Amino acid sequence: MPTPQKLPIVYVRGFAGDTAGIDKAVTDPFYGFNEGSTHIRIGPDNEPNFYQFESPLLRLHLDEGYQILVDGSQAIYLNSHATIPPESIWIHRFYDVSASTWSGRPKEFRMETAATDLLTLIDTIREKSGAPRVHLVAHSMGGLVCRCLIQKILPDLGRDPAECVGKLFTYGTPHGGITFDFGFGMLERLRDAIGVNGGQIFGPEHMYRYLTPESVADPDGRPEGWDPCEMPPDRPFAFPHDRVFCLIGTNPADYDVARGLSAAVVGPRSDGLVQIDNAYVPGAHQACVHRSHSGRYGIVNSEEGYQNLRRFLFGDREVKVALVGHRLPQRQDMAWQAEVGLSVRGLQIVMHERSSAHWCPVQLRDGTRSVTAGGRPTEAVTDADGAVPLVDTFLCSNLAPPGDTSTMRYALHLRILSLRESNGLLNFGDHLEQTADFDDILVVDVGADGATSVPALSAVWNSAISGSIRDYRPGSHARDDENPGTDSWVNHIELPHTAVPLVGADARLRLTVTPWR
């Protein structure tokens, strides 16, 4: 399989707030993309171990051979060089003109202006690098700047965004705006009316204006039921959902202490600023990580964020896992949830994690669909078997751990839990807290040879492995392709017999592996 082409990367930072916040943001030469983190974890004998994440900027230098090119400024470098390498990182410094430290007459920040300036930067980079497109990597509001470019600015110019943007990766972007957990909408209306620190840009009226091209905009304003999360696929020049990845933070507790009021107002189902239900584009790739919006345990300066970013941009295979064919026990007073966690051999973090403790379990419906607590489907379900998406991730065949390059090993932790209700309230009469009705780990080994699109794959449940998982070697658990003759590799894996009383004898985990470039 050919190695994916390295494209220039443009980083777009998030919201800085008022003038004081903007003045602070522009003092950073890389707008925060260079910030790393340190923390500890418990190791042997309960001793704390130090862990260091260098920053996405440095890691892309070290792991993927990227450069950041500065000669007094990146703008000066671009102006003084006729050619630049494609393997380069560029910072969209859209806030500079709005800083009072730059001049005595700072310009008011406007989303459309930031998006238009981003297009100018992209066109310059493409011309001088010879790269057909650039990748956009954005934190928070930066993802909305990118969507304004993709959904409004480029279509209004009659240009196809897919011809200049390769992939869009967002960290903690409020795709659905920023809403609050109480106040019955009054706090949002007050914010949007008086524009507290410029926060009105996260309200639906403003979002409709900068996410809707003039050719389809309703002259009477935002239509009823309009959803800002949507990137409509039926519009002219629609950007493919397959080229968008939304990383969702699920840890409100570790948001900056000084911003603790924000976490309290937004609510627990959030990263401290952006609610989980607002943090993704329906139909796009997504993963949940237990990280906060920013700060010491922020989503950008995290190993979890970087590993998802790296595999999405440079991976060569996509793997999807869905629960299909399940039939839950028919009880009006019973609700069902699934918890999932995806671990990769050689990494010290969990790539994707949805759990009750993190306020984001997968809500199961009887063979129909998976929904969020807010009611929006996590993914459109078109399969007759009512697929419930569990994992959507990417593999890099060149990232097999040193000393064992025969396979890439992944572990999918699956737990199924039941909750009993009575008159709309949870009934704890026969409840065992944090105890799942089903709990097992699917160990998947994928051939690390990237020369072929058809993987050699084996899968076995941990309950069938004797001894340590690390000592297990795939042998008799090889899986055949149920979809031969195409690029898509498919196999349905039976659940252990202990799960049959819960999900039925026909329940399977469907693994789908396809080439990714």
PDB file of C-alpha atoms in Angstrom, residues 14-210:
ATOM      1  CA  GLY A  14      -9.202  28.516  19.701  1.00  0.00           C
ATOM      2  CA  PHE A  15     -11.059  31.401  21.311  1.00  0.00           C
ATOM      3  CA  ALA A  16      -8.983  33.931  23.278  1.00  0.00           C
ATOM      4  CA  GLY A  17     -11.818  36.028  24.704  1.00  0.00           C
ATOM      5  CA  ASP A  18     -11.514  39.775  25.234  1.00  0.00           C
ATOM      6  CA  THR A  19      -8.642  42.087  24.285  1.00  0.00           C
ATOM      7  CA  ALA A  20      -6.581  41.051  27.314  1.00  0.00           C
ATOM      8  CA  GLY A  21      -6.908  37.407  26.309  1.00  0.00           C
ATOM      9  CA  ILE A  22      -6.017  38.192  22.708  1.00  0.00           C
ATOM     10  CA  ASP A  23      -2.962  40.216  23.820  1.00  0.00           C
ATOM     11  CA  LYS A  24      -1.775  37.203  25.810  1.00  0.00           C
ATOM     12  CA  ALA A  25      -2.446  34.740  22.979  1.00  0.00           C
ATOM     13  CA  VAL A  26      -0.375  36.615  20.397  1.00  0.00           C
ATOM     14  CA  THR A  27       2.744  36.572  22.598  1.00  0.00           C
ATOM     15  CA  ASP A  28       3.044  32.840  21.883  1.00  0.00           C
ATOM     16  CA  PRO A  29       4.900  32.324  18.574  1.00  0.00           C
ATOM     17  CA  PHE A  30       3.013  29.101  17.881  1.00  0.00           C
ATOM     18  CA  TYR A  31      -0.380  29.986  19.362  1.00  0.00           C
ATOM     19  CA  GLY A  32      -0.216  27.120  21.881  1.00  0.00           C
ATOM     20  CA  PHE A  33       0.483  24.278  19.446  1.00  0.00           C
ATOM     21  CA  ASN A  34       3.922  24.031  21.067  1.00  0.00           C
ATOM     22  CA  GLU A  35       2.595  23.466  24.588  1.00  0.00           C
ATOM     23  CA  GLY A  36       3.310  20.106  26.155  1.00  0.00           C
ATOM     24  CA  SER A  37       2.393  18.663  29.514  1.00  0.00           C
ATOM     25  CA  THR A  38       3.761  16.660  32.402  1.00  0.00           C
ATOM     26  CA  HIS A  39       1.928  14.521  34.900  1.00  0.00           C
ATOM     27  CA  ILE A  40       2.349  11.356  36.924  1.00  0.00           C
ATOM     28  CA  ARG A  41       0.765   7.958  36.949  1.00  0.00           C
ATOM     29  CA  ILE A  42       1.021   5.144  39.463  1.00  0.00           C
ATOM     30  CA  GLY A  43       3.681   2.578  38.637  1.00  0.00           C
ATOM     31  CA  PRO A  44       5.093  -0.489  40.408  1.00  0.00           C
ATOM     32  CA  ASP A  45       4.865  -0.503  44.210  1.00  0.00           C
ATOM     33  CA  ASN A  46       2.413   2.430  44.074  1.00  0.00           C
ATOM     34  CA  GLU A  47       5.234   4.829  43.284  1.00  0.00           C
ATOM     35  CA  PRO A  48       4.386   7.815  41.059  1.00  0.00           C
ATOM     36  CA  ASN A  49       6.002   7.785  37.610  1.00  0.00           C
ATOM     37  CA  PHE A  50       6.724  10.965  35.673  1.00  0.00           C
ATOM     38  CA  TYR A  51       5.200  11.240  32.187  1.00  0.00           C
ATOM     39  CA  GLN A  52       6.125  13.905  29.647  1.00  0.00           C
ATOM     40  CA  PHE A  53       4.326  14.877  26.440  1.00  0.00           C
ATOM     41  CA  GLU A  54       6.500  17.150  24.337  1.00  0.00           C
ATOM     42  CA  SER A  55       3.692  18.927  22.361  1.00  0.00           C
ATOM     43  CA  PRO A  56       2.054  18.168  19.012  1.00  0.00           C
ATOM     44  CA  LEU A  57       4.434  20.550  17.258  1.00  0.00           C
ATOM     45  CA  LEU A  58       7.609  18.845  18.463  1.00  0.00           C
ATOM     46  CA  ARG A  59       6.212  15.350  18.025  1.00  0.00           C
ATOM     47  CA  LEU A  60       5.316  16.009  14.381  1.00  0.00           C
ATOM     48  CA  HIS A  61       8.911  17.157  13.919  1.00  0.00           C
ATOM     49  CA  LEU A  62      10.331  14.030  15.548  1.00  0.00           C
ATOM     50  CA  ASP A  63       7.881  11.384  14.317  1.00  0.00           C
ATOM     51  CA  GLU A  64       6.889  12.575  10.856  1.00  0.00           C
ATOM     52  CA  GLY A  65       9.772  14.810   9.766  1.00  0.00           C
ATOM     53  CA  TYR A  66       7.817  18.072   9.685  1.00  0.00           C
ATOM     54  CA  GLN A  67       9.410  21.510   9.978  1.00  0.00           C
ATOM     55  CA  ILE A  68       8.211  24.892  11.158  1.00  0.00           C
ATOM     56  CA  LEU A  69       9.845  27.598   9.080  1.00  0.00           C
ATOM     57  CA  VAL A  70      10.410  31.022  10.626  1.00  0.00           C
ATOM     58  CA  ASP A  71      12.599  33.945   9.567  1.00  0.00           C
ATOM     59  CA  GLY A  72      11.514  36.713  11.905  1.00  0.00           C
ATOM     60  CA  SER A  73       8.011  35.426  11.244  1.00  0.00           C
ATOM     61  CA  GLN A  74       6.366  32.745   9.155  1.00  0.00           C
ATOM     62  CA  ALA A  75       4.921  35.479   6.912  1.00  0.00           C
ATOM     63  CA  ILE A  76       8.413  36.829   6.192  1.00  0.00           C
ATOM     64  CA  TYR A  77       9.629  33.318   5.428  1.00  0.00           C
ATOM     65  CA  LEU A  78       6.790  32.756   2.975  1.00  0.00           C
ATOM     66  CA  ASN A  79       7.388  36.119   1.284  1.00  0.00           C
ATOM     67  CA  SER A  80      11.152  35.590   0.932  1.00  0.00           C
ATOM     68  CA  HIS A  81      11.181  31.973  -0.309  1.00  0.00           C
ATOM     69  CA  ALA A  82       9.971  30.847  -3.715  1.00  0.00           C
ATOM     70  CA  THR A  83       9.584  27.224  -2.600  1.00  0.00           C
ATOM     71  CA  ILE A  84       8.851  25.513   0.708  1.00  0.00           C
ATOM     72  CA  PRO A  85       8.775  21.822   1.643  1.00  0.00           C
ATOM     73  CA  PRO A  86       5.366  20.114   1.884  1.00  0.00           C
ATOM     74  CA  GLU A  87       6.349  18.614   5.258  1.00  0.00           C
ATOM     75  CA  SER A  88       5.850  21.917   7.053  1.00  0.00           C
ATOM     76  CA  ILE A  89       3.624  23.311   9.815  1.00  0.00           C
ATOM     77  CA  TRP A  90       2.074  26.766   9.641  1.00  0.00           C
ATOM     78  CA  ILE A  91       0.259  28.771  12.308  1.00  0.00           C
ATOM     79  CA  HIS A  92      -2.749  30.825  11.229  1.00  0.00           C
ATOM     80  CA  ARG A  93      -2.102  33.960  13.294  1.00  0.00           C
ATOM     81  CA  PHE A  94      -5.559  35.462  12.813  1.00  0.00           C
ATOM     82  CA  TYR A  95      -5.587  37.191  16.215  1.00  0.00           C
ATOM     83  CA  ASP A  96      -2.550  39.416  15.616  1.00  0.00           C
ATOM     84  CA  VAL A  97      -4.534  42.237  13.997  1.00  0.00           C
ATOM     85  CA  SER A  98      -6.954  42.224  16.944  1.00  0.00           C
ATOM     86  CA  ALA A  99      -4.270  42.668  19.612  1.00  0.00           C
ATOM     87  CA  SER A 100      -3.787  46.078  21.201  1.00  0.00           C
ATOM     88  CA  THR A 101      -0.080  45.282  21.640  1.00  0.00           C
ATOM     89  CA  TRP A 102       0.397  45.170  17.844  1.00  0.00           C
ATOM     90  CA  SER A 103      -1.011  48.620  17.153  1.00  0.00           C
ATOM     91  CA  GLY A 104      -3.121  51.287  18.758  1.00  0.00           C
ATOM     92  CA  ARG A 105      -6.092  50.449  16.540  1.00  0.00           C
ATOM     93  CA  PRO A 106      -6.837  46.737  16.872  1.00  0.00           C
ATOM     94  CA  LYS A 107      -9.447  45.320  14.511  1.00  0.00           C
ATOM     95  CA  GLU A 108     -12.545  43.611  15.797  1.00  0.00           C
ATOM     96  CA  PHE A 109     -12.368  39.838  15.383  1.00  0.00           C
ATOM     97  CA  ARG A 110     -14.757  38.485  12.748  1.00  0.00           C
ATOM     98  CA  MET A 111     -15.152  34.828  11.917  1.00  0.00           C
ATOM     99  CA  GLU A 112     -15.498  35.443   8.167  1.00  0.00           C
ATOM    100  CA  THR A 113     -12.344  37.583   8.111  1.00  0.00           C
ATOM    101  CA  ALA A 114     -10.334  34.902   9.935  1.00  0.00           C
ATOM    102  CA  ALA A 115     -11.613  32.279   7.469  1.00  0.00           C
ATOM    103  CA  THR A 116     -10.834  34.458   4.437  1.00  0.00           C
ATOM    104  CA  ASP A 117      -7.309  35.105   5.720  1.00  0.00           C
ATOM    105  CA  LEU A 118      -6.934  31.353   6.253  1.00  0.00           C
ATOM    106  CA  LEU A 119      -7.728  30.804   2.584  1.00  0.00           C
ATOM    107  CA  THR A 120      -5.035  33.310   1.587  1.00  0.00           C
ATOM    108  CA  LEU A 121      -2.507  31.422   3.724  1.00  0.00           C
ATOM    109  CA  ILE A 122      -3.582  28.061   2.265  1.00  0.00           C
ATOM    110  CA  ASP A 123      -3.305  29.286  -1.330  1.00  0.00           C
ATOM    111  CA  THR A 124       0.182  30.677  -0.666  1.00  0.00           C
ATOM    112  CA  ILE A 125       1.347  27.443   0.965  1.00  0.00           C
ATOM    113  CA  ARG A 126      -0.039  25.318  -1.876  1.00  0.00           C
ATOM    114  CA  GLU A 127       1.564  27.491  -4.529  1.00  0.00           C
ATOM    115  CA  LYS A 128       5.010  27.478  -2.924  1.00  0.00           C
ATOM    116  CA  SER A 129       5.045  23.858  -1.725  1.00  0.00           C
ATOM    117  CA  GLY A 130       3.490  22.274  -4.789  1.00  0.00           C
ATOM    118  CA  ALA A 131       1.172  20.332  -2.474  1.00  0.00           C
ATOM    119  CA  PRO A 132      -2.349  19.868  -3.834  1.00  0.00           C
ATOM    120  CA  ARG A 133      -3.970  20.417  -0.440  1.00  0.00           C
ATOM    121  CA  VAL A 134      -3.243  21.171   3.219  1.00  0.00           C
ATOM    122  CA  HIS A 135      -4.429  19.482   6.395  1.00  0.00           C
ATOM    123  CA  LEU A 136      -6.254  21.702   8.892  1.00  0.00           C
ATOM    124  CA  VAL A 137      -5.757  20.980  12.607  1.00  0.00           C
ATOM    125  CA  ALA A 138      -7.881  23.121  14.886  1.00  0.00           C
ATOM    126  CA  HIS A 139      -8.627  23.572  18.567  1.00  0.00           C
ATOM    127  CA  SER A 140     -11.984  24.786  19.867  1.00  0.00           C
ATOM    128  CA  MET A 141     -13.192  27.866  17.940  1.00  0.00           C
ATOM    129  CA  GLY A 142     -10.464  27.210  15.374  1.00  0.00           C
ATOM    130  CA  GLY A 143     -12.592  24.355  14.075  1.00  0.00           C
ATOM    131  CA  LEU A 144     -15.404  26.836  13.423  1.00  0.00           C
ATOM    132  CA  VAL A 145     -12.987  29.098  11.532  1.00  0.00           C
ATOM    133  CA  CYS A 146     -12.164  26.080   9.358  1.00  0.00           C
ATOM    134  CA  ARG A 147     -15.826  25.197   8.885  1.00  0.00           C
ATOM    135  CA  CYS A 148     -16.602  28.810   7.944  1.00  0.00           C
ATOM    136  CA  LEU A 149     -13.947  28.509   5.244  1.00  0.00           C
ATOM    137  CA  ILE A 150     -15.198  25.106   4.060  1.00  0.00           C
ATOM    138  CA  GLN A 151     -18.955  25.728   4.256  1.00  0.00           C
ATOM    139  CA  LYS A 152     -19.242  29.427   3.376  1.00  0.00           C
ATOM    140  CA  ILE A 153     -16.166  31.242   2.056  1.00  0.00           C
ATOM    141  CA  LEU A 154     -15.042  28.700  -0.544  1.00  0.00           C
ATOM    142  CA  PRO A 155     -18.553  27.823  -1.844  1.00  0.00           C
ATOM    143  CA  ASP A 156     -19.360  31.536  -2.159  1.00  0.00           C
ATOM    144  CA  LEU A 157     -16.270  31.811  -4.375  1.00  0.00           C
ATOM    145  CA  GLY A 158     -17.405  28.837  -6.439  1.00  0.00           C
ATOM    146  CA  ARG A 159     -14.479  26.735  -5.189  1.00  0.00           C
ATOM    147  CA  ASP A 160     -14.577  23.134  -4.016  1.00  0.00           C
ATOM    148  CA  PRO A 161     -13.069  22.884  -0.491  1.00  0.00           C
ATOM    149  CA  ALA A 162     -11.952  19.297  -1.163  1.00  0.00           C
ATOM    150  CA  GLU A 163      -9.535  20.627  -3.774  1.00  0.00           C
ATOM    151  CA  CYS A 164      -7.509  22.626  -1.249  1.00  0.00           C
ATOM    152  CA  VAL A 165      -8.209  20.940   2.117  1.00  0.00           C
ATOM    153  CA  GLY A 166      -7.054  17.376   2.643  1.00  0.00           C
ATOM    154  CA  LYS A 167      -8.408  16.543   6.100  1.00  0.00           C
ATOM    155  CA  LEU A 168      -9.865  18.491   9.020  1.00  0.00           C
ATOM    156  CA  PHE A 169      -9.051  17.409  12.582  1.00  0.00           C
ATOM    157  CA  THR A 170     -10.735  19.237  15.467  1.00  0.00           C
ATOM    158  CA  TYR A 171      -9.891  19.148  19.172  1.00  0.00           C
ATOM    159  CA  GLY A 172     -12.824  20.071  21.412  1.00  0.00           C
ATOM    160  CA  THR A 173     -14.549  22.248  18.818  1.00  0.00           C
ATOM    161  CA  PRO A 174     -18.049  23.496  19.771  1.00  0.00           C
ATOM    162  CA  HIS A 175     -19.566  22.357  16.475  1.00  0.00           C
ATOM    163  CA  GLY A 176     -23.013  22.782  18.009  1.00  0.00           C
ATOM    164  CA  GLY A 177     -22.153  26.027  19.769  1.00  0.00           C
ATOM    165  CA  ILE A 178     -21.734  26.512  23.511  1.00  0.00           C
ATOM    166  CA  THR A 179     -24.813  25.887  25.612  1.00  0.00           C
ATOM    167  CA  PHE A 180     -25.379  25.839  29.356  1.00  0.00           C
ATOM    168  CA  ASP A 181     -26.800  23.158  31.598  1.00  0.00           C
ATOM    169  CA  PHE A 182     -29.300  25.416  33.361  1.00  0.00           C
ATOM    170  CA  GLY A 183     -31.095  28.703  32.910  1.00  0.00           C
ATOM    171  CA  PHE A 184     -33.610  27.404  30.327  1.00  0.00           C
ATOM    172  CA  GLY A 185     -31.735  29.184  27.528  1.00  0.00           C
ATOM    173  CA  MET A 186     -31.732  32.574  29.248  1.00  0.00           C
ATOM    174  CA  LEU A 187     -27.961  32.632  29.750  1.00  0.00           C
ATOM    175  CA  GLU A 188     -27.367  31.892  26.064  1.00  0.00           C
ATOM    176  CA  ARG A 189     -29.805  34.606  25.001  1.00  0.00           C
ATOM    177  CA  LEU A 190     -28.144  37.126  27.326  1.00  0.00           C
ATOM    178  CA  ARG A 191     -24.682  36.213  26.005  1.00  0.00           C
ATOM    179  CA  ASP A 192     -25.800  36.520  22.395  1.00  0.00           C
ATOM    180  CA  ALA A 193     -27.601  39.824  23.004  1.00  0.00           C
ATOM    181  CA  ILE A 194     -24.833  41.732  24.798  1.00  0.00           C
ATOM    182  CA  GLY A 195     -21.814  39.873  23.392  1.00  0.00           C
ATOM    183  CA  VAL A 196     -19.916  39.058  26.602  1.00  0.00           C
ATOM    184  CA  ASN A 197     -16.209  38.956  25.593  1.00  0.00           C
ATOM    185  CA  GLY A 198     -17.220  38.109  22.036  1.00  0.00           C
ATOM    186  CA  GLY A 199     -18.917  34.883  23.102  1.00  0.00           C
ATOM    187  CA  GLN A 200     -21.930  35.573  20.869  1.00  0.00           C
ATOM    188  CA  ILE A 201     -20.095  33.809  18.020  1.00  0.00           C
ATOM    189  CA  PHE A 202     -21.061  30.522  19.709  1.00  0.00           C
ATOM    190  CA  GLY A 203     -24.781  31.315  19.514  1.00  0.00           C
ATOM    191  CA  PRO A 204     -27.017  29.848  16.799  1.00  0.00           C
ATOM    192  CA  GLU A 205     -27.837  33.117  15.013  1.00  0.00           C
ATOM    193  CA  HIS A 206     -24.199  34.020  14.480  1.00  0.00           C
ATOM    194  CA  MET A 207     -23.286  30.431  13.618  1.00  0.00           C
ATOM    195  CA  TYR A 208     -25.972  30.277  10.949  1.00  0.00           C
ATOM    196  CA  ARG A 209     -24.544  33.384   9.275  1.00  0.00           C
ATOM    197  CA  TYR A 210     -20.929  32.203   9.120  1.00  0.00           C
TER     198      TYR A 210
END
